[in-house]
PDB file of C-alpha atoms in Angstrom:
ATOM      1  CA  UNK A 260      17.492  34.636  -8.679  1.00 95.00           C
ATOM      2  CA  UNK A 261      15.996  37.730  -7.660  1.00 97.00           C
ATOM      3  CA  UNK A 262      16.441  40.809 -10.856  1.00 97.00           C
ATOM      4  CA  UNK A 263      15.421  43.858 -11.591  1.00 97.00           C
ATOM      5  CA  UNK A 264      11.658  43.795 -14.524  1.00 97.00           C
ATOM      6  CA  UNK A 265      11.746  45.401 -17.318  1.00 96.00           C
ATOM      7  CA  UNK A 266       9.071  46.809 -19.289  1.00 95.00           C
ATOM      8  CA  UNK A 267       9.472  43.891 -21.476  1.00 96.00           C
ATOM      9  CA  UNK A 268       8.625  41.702 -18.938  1.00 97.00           C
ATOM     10  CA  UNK A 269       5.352  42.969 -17.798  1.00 97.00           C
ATOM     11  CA  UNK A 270       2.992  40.627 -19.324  1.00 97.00           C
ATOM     12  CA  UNK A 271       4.623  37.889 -17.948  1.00 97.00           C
ATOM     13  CA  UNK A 272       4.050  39.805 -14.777  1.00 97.00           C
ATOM     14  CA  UNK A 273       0.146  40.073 -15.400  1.00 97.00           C
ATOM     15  CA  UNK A 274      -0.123  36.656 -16.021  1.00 97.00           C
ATOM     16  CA  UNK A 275       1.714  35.833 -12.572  1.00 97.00           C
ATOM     17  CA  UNK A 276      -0.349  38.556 -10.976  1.00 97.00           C
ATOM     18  CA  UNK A 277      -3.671  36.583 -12.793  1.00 96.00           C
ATOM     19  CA  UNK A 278      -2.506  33.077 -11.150  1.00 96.00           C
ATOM     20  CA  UNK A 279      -1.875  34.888  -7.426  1.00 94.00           C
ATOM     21  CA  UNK A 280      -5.117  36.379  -7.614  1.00 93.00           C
ATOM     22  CA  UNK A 281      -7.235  33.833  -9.210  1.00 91.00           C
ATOM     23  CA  UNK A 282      -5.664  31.495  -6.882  1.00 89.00           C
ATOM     24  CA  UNK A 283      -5.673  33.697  -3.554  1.00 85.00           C
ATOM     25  CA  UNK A 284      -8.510  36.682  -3.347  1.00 84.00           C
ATOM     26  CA  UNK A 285     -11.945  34.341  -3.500  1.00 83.00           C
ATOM     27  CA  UNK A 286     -13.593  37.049  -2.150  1.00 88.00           C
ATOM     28  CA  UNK A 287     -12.776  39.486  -5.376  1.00 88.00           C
ATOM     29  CA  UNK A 288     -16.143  40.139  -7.348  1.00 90.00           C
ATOM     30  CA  UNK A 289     -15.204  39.065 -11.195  1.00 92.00           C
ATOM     31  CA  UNK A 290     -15.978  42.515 -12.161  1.00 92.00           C
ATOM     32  CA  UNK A 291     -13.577  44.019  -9.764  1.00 89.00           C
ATOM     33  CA  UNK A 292     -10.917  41.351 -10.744  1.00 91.00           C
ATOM     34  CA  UNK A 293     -11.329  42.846 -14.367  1.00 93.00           C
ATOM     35  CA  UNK A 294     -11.291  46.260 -13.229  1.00 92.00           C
ATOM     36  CA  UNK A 295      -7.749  45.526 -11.316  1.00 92.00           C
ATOM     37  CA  UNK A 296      -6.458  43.748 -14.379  1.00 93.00           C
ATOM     38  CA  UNK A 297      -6.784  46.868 -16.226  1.00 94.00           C
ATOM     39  CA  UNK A 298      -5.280  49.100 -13.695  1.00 91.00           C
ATOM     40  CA  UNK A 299      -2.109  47.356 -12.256  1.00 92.00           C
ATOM     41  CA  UNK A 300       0.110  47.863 -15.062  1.00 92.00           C
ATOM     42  CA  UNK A 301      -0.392  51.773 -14.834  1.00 92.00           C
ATOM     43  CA  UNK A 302       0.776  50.609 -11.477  1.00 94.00           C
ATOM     44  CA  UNK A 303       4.168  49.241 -12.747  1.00 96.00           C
ATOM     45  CA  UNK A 304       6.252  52.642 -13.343  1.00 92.00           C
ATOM     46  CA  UNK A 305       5.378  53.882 -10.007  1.00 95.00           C
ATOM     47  CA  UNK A 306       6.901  51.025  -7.899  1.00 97.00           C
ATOM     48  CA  UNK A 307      10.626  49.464  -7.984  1.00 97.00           C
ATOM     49  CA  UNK A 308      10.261  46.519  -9.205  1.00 98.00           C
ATOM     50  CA  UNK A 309      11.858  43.371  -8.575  1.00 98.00           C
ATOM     51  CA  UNK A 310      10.907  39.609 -10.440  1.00 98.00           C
ATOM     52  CA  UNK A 311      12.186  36.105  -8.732  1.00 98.00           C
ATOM     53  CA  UNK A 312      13.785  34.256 -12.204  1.00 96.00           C
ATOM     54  CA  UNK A 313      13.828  30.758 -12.066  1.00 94.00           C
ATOM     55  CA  UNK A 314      15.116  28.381 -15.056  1.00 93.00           C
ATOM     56  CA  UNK A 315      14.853  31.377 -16.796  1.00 92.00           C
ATOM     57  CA  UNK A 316      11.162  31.950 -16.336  1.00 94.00           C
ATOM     58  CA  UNK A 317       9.621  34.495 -13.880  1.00 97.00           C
ATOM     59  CA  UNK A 318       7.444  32.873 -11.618  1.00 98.00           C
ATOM     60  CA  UNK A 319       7.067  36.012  -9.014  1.00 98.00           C
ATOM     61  CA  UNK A 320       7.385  39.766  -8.200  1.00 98.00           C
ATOM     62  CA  UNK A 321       7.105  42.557  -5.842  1.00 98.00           C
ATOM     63  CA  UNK A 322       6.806  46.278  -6.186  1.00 97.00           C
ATOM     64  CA  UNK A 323       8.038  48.621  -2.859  1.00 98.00           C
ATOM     65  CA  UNK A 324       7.730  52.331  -2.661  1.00 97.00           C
ATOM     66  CA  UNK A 325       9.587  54.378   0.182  1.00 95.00           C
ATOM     67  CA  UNK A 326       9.483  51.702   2.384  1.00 96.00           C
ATOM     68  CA  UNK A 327       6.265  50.266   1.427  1.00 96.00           C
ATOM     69  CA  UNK A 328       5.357  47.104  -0.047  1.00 97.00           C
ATOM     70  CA  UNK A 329       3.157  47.737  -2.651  1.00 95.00           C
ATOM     71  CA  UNK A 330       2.879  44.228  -4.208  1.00 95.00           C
ATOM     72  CA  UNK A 331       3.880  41.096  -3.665  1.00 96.00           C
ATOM     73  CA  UNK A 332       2.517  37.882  -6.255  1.00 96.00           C
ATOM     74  CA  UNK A 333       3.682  34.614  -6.808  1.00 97.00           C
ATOM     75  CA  UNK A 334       2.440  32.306  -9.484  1.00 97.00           C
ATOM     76  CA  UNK A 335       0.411  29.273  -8.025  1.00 94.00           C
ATOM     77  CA  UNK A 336       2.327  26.676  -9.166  1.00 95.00           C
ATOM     78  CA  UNK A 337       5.178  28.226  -7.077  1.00 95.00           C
ATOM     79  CA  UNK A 338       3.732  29.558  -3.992  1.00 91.00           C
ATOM     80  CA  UNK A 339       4.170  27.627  -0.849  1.00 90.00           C
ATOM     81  CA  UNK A 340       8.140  27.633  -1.758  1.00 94.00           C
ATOM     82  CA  UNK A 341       9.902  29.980  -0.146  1.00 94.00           C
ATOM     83  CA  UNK A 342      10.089  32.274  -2.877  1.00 96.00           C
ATOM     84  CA  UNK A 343       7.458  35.448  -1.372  1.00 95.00           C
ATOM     85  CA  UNK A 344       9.815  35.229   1.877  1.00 96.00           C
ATOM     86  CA  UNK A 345      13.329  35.164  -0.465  1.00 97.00           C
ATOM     87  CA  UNK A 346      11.530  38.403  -1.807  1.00 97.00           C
ATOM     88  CA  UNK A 347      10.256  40.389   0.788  1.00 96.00           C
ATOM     89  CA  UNK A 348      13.394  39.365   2.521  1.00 96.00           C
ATOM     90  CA  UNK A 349      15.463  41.002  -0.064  1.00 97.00           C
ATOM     91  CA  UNK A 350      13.293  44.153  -0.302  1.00 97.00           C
ATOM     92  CA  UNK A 351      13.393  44.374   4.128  1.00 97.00           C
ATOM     93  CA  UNK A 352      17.223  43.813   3.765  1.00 96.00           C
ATOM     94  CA  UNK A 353      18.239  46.215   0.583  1.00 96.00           C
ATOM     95  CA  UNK A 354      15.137  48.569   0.385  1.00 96.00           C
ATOM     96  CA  UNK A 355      14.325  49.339   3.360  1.00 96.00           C
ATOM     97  CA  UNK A 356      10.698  47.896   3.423  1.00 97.00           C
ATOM     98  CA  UNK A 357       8.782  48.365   7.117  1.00 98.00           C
ATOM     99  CA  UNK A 358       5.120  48.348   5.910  1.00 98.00           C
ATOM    100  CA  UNK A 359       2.709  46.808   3.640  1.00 97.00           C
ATOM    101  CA  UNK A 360      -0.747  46.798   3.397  1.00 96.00           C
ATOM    102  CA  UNK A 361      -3.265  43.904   2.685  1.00 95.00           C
ATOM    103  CA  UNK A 362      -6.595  42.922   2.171  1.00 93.00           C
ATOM    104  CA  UNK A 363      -7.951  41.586   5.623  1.00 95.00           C
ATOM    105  CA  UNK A 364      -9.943  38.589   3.212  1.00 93.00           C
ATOM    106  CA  UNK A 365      -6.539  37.242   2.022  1.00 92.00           C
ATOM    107  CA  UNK A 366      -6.181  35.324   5.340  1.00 91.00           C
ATOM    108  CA  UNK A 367      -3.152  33.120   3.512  1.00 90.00           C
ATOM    109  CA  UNK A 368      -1.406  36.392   2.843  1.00 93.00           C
ATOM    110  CA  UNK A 369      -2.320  37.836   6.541  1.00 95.00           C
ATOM    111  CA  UNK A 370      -1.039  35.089   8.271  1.00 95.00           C
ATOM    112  CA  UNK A 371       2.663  35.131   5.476  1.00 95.00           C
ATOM    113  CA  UNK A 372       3.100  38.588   6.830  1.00 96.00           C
ATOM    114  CA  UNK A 373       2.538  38.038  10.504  1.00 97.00           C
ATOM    115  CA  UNK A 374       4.912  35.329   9.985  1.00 95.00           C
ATOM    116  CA  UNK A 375       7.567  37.342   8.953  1.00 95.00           C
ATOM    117  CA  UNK A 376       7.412  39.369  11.666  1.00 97.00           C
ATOM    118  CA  UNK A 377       4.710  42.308  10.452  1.00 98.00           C
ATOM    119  CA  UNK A 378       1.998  43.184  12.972  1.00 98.00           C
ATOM    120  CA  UNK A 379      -1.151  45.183  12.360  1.00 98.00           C
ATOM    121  CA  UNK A 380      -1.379  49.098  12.882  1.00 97.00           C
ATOM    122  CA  UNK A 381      -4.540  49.706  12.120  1.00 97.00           C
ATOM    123  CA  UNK A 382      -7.445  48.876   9.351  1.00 97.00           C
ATOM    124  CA  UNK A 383      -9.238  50.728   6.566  1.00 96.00           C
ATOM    125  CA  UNK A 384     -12.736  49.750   5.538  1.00 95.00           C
ATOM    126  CA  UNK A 385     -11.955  50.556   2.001  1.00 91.00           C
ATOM    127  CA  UNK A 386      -9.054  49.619  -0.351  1.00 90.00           C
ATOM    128  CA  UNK A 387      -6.798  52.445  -1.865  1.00 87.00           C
ATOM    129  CA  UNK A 388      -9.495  52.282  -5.059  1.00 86.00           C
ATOM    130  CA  UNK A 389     -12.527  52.909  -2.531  1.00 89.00           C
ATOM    131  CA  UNK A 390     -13.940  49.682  -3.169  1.00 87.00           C
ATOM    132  CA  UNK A 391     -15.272  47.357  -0.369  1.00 90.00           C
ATOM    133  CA  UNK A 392     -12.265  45.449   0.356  1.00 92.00           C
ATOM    134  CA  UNK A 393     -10.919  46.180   3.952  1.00 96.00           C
ATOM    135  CA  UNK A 394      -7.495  46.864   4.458  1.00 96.00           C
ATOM    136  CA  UNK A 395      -4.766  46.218   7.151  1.00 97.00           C
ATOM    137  CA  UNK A 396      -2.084  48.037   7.400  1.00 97.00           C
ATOM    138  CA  UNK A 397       1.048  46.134   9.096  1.00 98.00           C
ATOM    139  CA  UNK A 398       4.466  47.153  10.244  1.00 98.00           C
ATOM    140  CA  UNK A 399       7.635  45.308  10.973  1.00 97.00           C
TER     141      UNK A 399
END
């Protein structure tokens, strides 16, 4: 069931975001994992946010801005079941979502988004923080 999060649900959504990440972005230095962890809840209020509920738990989430998906983590012990495509389905079909933008490393996610039918526009050497994480930016 896809809902709307709450601000009583965001550490439940920082320890998803901990298993995604942990799980997904190898290539993170642990100091700039730490640094992240810190910042993406000042993140939360600036996104619409949207959880997957399942059995009552919440096992993923994305955040979209005009059109943009900002942000897009499943737990690992649910990814690989459909439920990042129910999502990003929902936010293409209700909120208009076109874009999103990833890190290049994250082949897994890269190769999700080109799946759904995003191709690349163009590339950034730097992440939105300036750190030394390229960037690609895809379009439906």
């Amino acid at each position: 069931m896809i809902r709307d999060i709450i601000e009583t649900d965001y550490p439940q959504l920082m320890k998803i975001w901990e298993s995604a990440v942990l799980n997904t972005h190898d290539f993170l230095k642990e100091e700039d994992f730490n640094y992240y962890k810190k910042e993406i809840p000042g993140y939360f209020e600036h996104v619409i946010l949207l959880g997957f509920e399942e059995n009552g738990a919440l096992i993923g989430f994305m955040g979209i801005a005009e059109g943009n998906l900002e942000m897009l983590f499943i737990h690992n012990d649910y990814r690989g079941k459909g439920i990042g495509k129910k999502l990003i389905q929902y936010g293409i079909d209700h909120l208009k979502v076109t874009k999103v933008d990833v890190n290049e490393q994250n082949i897994q996610a890269v190769d999700f988004y080109k799946h759904i039918g995003f191709h690349v526009l163009n590339r950034s050497e730097l992440d939105g923080q300036g750190k030394e994480y390229p960037i690609l930016h895809m379009e439906l």
